[in-house]
mmCIF file with all atom_site columns, C-alpha atoms in Angstrom:
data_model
loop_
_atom_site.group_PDB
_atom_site.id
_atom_site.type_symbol
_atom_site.label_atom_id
_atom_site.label_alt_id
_atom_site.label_comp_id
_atom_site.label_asym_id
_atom_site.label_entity_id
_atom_site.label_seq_id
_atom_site.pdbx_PDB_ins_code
_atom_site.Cartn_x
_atom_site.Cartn_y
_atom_site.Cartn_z
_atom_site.occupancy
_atom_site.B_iso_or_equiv
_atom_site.pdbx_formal_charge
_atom_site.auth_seq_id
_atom_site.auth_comp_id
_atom_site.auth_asym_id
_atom_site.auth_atom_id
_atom_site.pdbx_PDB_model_num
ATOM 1   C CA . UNK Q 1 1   ? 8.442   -22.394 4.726   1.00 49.00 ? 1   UNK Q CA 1
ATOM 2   C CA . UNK Q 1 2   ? 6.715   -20.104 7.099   1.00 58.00 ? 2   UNK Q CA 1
ATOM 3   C CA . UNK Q 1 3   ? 5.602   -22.232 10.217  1.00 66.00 ? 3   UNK Q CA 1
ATOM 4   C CA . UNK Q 1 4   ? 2.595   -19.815 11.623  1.00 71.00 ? 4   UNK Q CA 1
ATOM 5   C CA . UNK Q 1 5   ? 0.099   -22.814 10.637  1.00 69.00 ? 5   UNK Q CA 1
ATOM 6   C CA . UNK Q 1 6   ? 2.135   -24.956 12.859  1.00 73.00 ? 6   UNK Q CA 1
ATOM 7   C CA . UNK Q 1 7   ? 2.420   -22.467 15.740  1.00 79.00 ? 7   UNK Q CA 1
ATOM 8   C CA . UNK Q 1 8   ? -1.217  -21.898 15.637  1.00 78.00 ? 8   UNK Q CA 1
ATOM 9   C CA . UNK Q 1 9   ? -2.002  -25.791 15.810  1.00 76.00 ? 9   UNK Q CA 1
ATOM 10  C CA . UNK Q 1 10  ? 0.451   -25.722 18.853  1.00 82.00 ? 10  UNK Q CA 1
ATOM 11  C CA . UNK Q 1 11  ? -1.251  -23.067 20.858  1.00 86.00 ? 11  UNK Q CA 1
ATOM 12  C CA . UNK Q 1 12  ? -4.594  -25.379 20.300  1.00 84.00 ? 12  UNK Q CA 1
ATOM 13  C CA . UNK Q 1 13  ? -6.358  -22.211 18.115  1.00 84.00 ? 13  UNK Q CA 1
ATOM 14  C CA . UNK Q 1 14  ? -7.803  -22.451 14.733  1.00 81.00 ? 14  UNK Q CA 1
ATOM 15  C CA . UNK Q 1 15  ? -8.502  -20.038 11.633  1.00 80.00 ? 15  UNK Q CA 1
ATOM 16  C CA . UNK Q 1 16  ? -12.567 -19.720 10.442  1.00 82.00 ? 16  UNK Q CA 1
ATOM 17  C CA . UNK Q 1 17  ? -12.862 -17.273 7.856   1.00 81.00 ? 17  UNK Q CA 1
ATOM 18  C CA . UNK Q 1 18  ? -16.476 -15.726 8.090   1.00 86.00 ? 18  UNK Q CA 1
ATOM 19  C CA . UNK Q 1 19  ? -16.034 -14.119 4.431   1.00 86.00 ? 19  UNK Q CA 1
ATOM 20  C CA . UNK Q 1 20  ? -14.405 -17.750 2.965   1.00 79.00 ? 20  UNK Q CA 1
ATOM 21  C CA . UNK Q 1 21  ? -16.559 -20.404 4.356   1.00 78.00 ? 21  UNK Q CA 1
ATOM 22  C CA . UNK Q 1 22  ? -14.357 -23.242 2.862   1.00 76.00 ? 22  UNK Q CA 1
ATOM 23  C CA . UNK Q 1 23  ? -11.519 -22.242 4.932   1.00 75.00 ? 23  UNK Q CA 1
ATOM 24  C CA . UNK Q 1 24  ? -11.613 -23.599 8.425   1.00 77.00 ? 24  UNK Q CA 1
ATOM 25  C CA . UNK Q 1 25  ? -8.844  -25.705 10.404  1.00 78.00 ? 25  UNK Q CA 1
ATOM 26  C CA . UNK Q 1 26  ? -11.159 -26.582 13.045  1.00 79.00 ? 26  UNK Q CA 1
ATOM 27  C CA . UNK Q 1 27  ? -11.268 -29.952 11.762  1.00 76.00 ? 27  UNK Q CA 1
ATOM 28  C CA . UNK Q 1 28  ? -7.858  -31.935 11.320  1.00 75.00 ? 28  UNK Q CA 1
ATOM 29  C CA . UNK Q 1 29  ? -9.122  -32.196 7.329   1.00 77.00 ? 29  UNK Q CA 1
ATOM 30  C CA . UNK Q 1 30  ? -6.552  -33.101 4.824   1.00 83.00 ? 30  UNK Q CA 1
ATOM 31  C CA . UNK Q 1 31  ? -7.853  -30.477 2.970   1.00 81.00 ? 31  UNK Q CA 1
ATOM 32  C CA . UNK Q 1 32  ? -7.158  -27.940 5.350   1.00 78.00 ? 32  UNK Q CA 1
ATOM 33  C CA . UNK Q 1 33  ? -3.793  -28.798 5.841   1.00 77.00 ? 33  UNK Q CA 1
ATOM 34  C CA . UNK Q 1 34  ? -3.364  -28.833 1.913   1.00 85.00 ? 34  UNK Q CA 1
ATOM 35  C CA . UNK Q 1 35  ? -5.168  -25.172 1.412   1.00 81.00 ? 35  UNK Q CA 1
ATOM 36  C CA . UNK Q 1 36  ? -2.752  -23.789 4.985   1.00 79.00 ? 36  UNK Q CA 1
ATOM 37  C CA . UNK Q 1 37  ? 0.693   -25.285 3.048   1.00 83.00 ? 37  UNK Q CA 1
ATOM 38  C CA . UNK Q 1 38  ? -0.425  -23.777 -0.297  1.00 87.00 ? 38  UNK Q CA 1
ATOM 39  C CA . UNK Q 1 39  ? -1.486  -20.350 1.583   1.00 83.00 ? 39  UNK Q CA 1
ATOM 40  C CA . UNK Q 1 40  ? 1.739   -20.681 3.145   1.00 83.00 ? 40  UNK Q CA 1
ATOM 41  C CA . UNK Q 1 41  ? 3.821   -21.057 0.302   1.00 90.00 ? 41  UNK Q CA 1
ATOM 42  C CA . UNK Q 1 42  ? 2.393   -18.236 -1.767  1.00 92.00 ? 42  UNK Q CA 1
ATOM 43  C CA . UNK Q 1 43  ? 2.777   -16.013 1.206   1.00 90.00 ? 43  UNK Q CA 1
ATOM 44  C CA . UNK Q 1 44  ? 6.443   -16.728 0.954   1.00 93.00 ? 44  UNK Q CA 1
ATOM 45  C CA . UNK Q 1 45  ? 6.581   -16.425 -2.602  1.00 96.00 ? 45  UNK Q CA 1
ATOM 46  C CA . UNK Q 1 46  ? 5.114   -12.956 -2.603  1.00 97.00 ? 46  UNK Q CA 1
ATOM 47  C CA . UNK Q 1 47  ? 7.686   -12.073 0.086   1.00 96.00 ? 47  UNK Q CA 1
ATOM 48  C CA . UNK Q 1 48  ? 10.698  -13.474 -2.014  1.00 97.00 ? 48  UNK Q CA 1
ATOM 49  C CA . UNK Q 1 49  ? 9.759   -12.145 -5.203  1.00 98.00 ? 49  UNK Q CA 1
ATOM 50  C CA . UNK Q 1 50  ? 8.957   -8.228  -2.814  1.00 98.00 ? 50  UNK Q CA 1
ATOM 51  C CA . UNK Q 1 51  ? 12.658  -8.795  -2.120  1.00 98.00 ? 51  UNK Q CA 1
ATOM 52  C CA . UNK Q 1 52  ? 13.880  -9.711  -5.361  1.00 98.00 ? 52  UNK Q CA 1
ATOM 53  C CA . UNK Q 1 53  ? 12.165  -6.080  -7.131  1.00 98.00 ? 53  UNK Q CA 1
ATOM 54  C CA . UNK Q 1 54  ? 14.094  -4.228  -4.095  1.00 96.00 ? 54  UNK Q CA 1
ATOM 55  C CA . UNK Q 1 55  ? 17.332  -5.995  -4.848  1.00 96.00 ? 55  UNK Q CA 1
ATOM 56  C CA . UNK Q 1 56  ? 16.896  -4.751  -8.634  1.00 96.00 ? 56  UNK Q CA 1
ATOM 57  C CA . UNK Q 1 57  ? 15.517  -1.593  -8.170  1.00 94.00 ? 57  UNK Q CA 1
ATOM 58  C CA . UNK Q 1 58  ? 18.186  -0.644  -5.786  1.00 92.00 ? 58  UNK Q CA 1
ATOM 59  C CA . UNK Q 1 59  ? 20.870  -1.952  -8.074  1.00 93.00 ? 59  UNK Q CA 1
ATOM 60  C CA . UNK Q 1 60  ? 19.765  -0.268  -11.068 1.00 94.00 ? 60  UNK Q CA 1
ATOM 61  C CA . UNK Q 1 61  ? 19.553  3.051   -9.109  1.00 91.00 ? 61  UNK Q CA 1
ATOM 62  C CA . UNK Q 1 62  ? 23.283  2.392   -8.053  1.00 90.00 ? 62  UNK Q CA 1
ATOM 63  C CA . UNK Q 1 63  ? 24.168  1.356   -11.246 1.00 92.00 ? 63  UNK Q CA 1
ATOM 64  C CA . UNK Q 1 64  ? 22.530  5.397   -12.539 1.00 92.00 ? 64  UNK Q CA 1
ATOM 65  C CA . UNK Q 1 65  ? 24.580  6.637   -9.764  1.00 88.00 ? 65  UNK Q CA 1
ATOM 66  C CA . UNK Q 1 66  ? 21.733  7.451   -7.182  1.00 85.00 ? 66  UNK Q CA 1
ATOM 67  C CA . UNK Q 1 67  ? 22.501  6.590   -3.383  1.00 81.00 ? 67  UNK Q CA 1
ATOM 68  C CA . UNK Q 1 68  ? 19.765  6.120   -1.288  1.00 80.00 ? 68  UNK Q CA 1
ATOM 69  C CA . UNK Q 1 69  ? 18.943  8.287   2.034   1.00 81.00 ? 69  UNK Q CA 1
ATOM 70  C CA . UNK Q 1 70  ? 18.717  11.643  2.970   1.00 79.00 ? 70  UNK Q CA 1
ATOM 71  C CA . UNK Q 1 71  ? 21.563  14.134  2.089   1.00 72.00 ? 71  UNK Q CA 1
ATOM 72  C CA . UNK Q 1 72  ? 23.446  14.943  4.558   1.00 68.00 ? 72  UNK Q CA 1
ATOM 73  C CA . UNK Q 1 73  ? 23.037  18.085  6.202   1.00 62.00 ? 73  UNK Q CA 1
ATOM 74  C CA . UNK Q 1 74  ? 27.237  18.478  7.662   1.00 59.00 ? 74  UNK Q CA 1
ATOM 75  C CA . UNK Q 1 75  ? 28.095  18.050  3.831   1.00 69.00 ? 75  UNK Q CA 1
ATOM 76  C CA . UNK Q 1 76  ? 26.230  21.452  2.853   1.00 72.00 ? 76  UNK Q CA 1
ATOM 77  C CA . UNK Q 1 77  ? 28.002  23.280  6.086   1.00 83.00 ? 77  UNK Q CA 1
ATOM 78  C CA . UNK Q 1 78  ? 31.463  21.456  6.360   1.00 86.00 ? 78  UNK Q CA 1
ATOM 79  C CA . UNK Q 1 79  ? 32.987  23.907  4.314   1.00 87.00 ? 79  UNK Q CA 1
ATOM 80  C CA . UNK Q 1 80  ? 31.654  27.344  6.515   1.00 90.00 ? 80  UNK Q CA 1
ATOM 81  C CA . UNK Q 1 81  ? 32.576  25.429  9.981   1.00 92.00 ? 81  UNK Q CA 1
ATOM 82  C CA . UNK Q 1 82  ? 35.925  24.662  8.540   1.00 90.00 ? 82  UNK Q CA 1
ATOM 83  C CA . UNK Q 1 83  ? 36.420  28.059  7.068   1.00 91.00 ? 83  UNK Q CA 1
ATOM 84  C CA . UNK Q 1 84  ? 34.945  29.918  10.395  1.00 94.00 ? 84  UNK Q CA 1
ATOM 85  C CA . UNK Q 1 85  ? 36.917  27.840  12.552  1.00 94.00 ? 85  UNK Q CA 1
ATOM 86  C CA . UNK Q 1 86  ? 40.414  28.782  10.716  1.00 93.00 ? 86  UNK Q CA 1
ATOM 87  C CA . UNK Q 1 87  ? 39.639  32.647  11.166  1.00 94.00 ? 87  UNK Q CA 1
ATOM 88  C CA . UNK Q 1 88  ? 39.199  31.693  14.697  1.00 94.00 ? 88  UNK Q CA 1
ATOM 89  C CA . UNK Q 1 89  ? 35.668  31.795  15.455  1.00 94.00 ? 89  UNK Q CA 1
ATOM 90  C CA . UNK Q 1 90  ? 34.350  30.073  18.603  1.00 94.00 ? 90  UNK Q CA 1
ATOM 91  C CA . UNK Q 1 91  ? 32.590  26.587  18.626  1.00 95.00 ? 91  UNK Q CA 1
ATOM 92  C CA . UNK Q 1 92  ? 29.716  28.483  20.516  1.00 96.00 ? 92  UNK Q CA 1
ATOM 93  C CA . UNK Q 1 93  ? 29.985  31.265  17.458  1.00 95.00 ? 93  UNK Q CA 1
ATOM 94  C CA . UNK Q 1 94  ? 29.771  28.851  14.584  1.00 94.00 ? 94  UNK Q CA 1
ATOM 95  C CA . UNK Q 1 95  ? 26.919  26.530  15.944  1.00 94.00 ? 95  UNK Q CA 1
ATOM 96  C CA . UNK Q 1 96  ? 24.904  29.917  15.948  1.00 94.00 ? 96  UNK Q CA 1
ATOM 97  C CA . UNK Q 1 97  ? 26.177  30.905  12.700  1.00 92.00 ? 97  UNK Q CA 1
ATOM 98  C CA . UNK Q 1 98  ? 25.470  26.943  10.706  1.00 91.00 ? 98  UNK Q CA 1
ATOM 99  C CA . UNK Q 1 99  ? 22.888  26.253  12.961  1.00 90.00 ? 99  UNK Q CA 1
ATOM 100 C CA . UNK Q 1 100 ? 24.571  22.499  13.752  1.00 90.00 ? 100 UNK Q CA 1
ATOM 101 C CA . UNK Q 1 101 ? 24.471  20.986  16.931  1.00 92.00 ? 101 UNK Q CA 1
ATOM 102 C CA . UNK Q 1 102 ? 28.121  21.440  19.124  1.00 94.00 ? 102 UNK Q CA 1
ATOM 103 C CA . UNK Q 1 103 ? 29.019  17.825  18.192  1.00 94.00 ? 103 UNK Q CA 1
ATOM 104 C CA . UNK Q 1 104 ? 28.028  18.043  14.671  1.00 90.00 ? 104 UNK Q CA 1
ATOM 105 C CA . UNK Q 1 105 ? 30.539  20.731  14.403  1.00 92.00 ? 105 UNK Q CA 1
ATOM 106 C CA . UNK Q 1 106 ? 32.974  18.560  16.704  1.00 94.00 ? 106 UNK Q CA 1
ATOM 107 C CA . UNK Q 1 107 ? 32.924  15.912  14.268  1.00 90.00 ? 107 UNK Q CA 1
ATOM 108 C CA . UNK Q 1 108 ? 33.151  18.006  11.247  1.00 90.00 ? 108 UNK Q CA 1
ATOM 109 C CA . UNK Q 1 109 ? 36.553  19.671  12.567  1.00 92.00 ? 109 UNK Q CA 1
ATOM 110 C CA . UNK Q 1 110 ? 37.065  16.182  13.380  1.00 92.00 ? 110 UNK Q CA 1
ATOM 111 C CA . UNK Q 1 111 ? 36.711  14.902  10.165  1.00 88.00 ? 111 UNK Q CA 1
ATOM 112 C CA . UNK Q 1 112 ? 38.462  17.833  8.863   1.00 86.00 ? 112 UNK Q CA 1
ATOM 113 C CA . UNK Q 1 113 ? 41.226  16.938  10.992  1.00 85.00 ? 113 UNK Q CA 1
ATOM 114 C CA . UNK Q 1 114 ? 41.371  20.814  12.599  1.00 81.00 ? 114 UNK Q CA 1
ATOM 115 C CA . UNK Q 1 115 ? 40.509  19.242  15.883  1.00 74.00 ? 115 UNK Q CA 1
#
């Protein structure tokens, strides 16, 4: 259970809604403790039931073969820095060329073992 009413008790503040004149811990109240716990509670059961849609949503888009992120940009180009380094092009030449950064195209000769 979330324990901000507690923390806020402990620091000596309170919570007075202007709008909501029925809610105010100022006074130790029964009732206010009662309305904080219920607050509480449905604050964490929002939260849960947020993670529980994510949990589904991203398993049904796995399950329709969708991966989440952004495509990756050495994927599209792994092919030309491999291909432009076997006809013996320099790194210098093919990071002008694919416009990748000198370790992207590092770690694509890395990863096509040719480095």
């Amino acid at each position: 259970m979330d324990a901000t009413p507690d923390r806020i008790k402990a620091k000596g503040a309170s919570i007075k809604s202007i709008k909501d004149t029925w809610l105010d811990t100022s006074s130790d109240n029964p009732y206010n403790s009662f309305l904080l716990t219920v607050m509480s509670g449905l604050s964490q059961l929002e939260r849960d039931l947020i993670s529980q849609r994510t949990k589904e949503g991203l398993k049904s888009a796995k399950a329709r073969g969708r991966n989440g992120g952004r495509p990756s940009k050495r994927n599209d180009k792994a092919d030309t820095v491999g291909l432009l380094y076997r006809e013996g092009y320099k790194i210098v030449d093919i990071v002008k060329q694919t416009g990748l950064s000198r370790a992207t195209v590092y770690r694509v000769l890395n990863d096509l073992k040719l480095k």
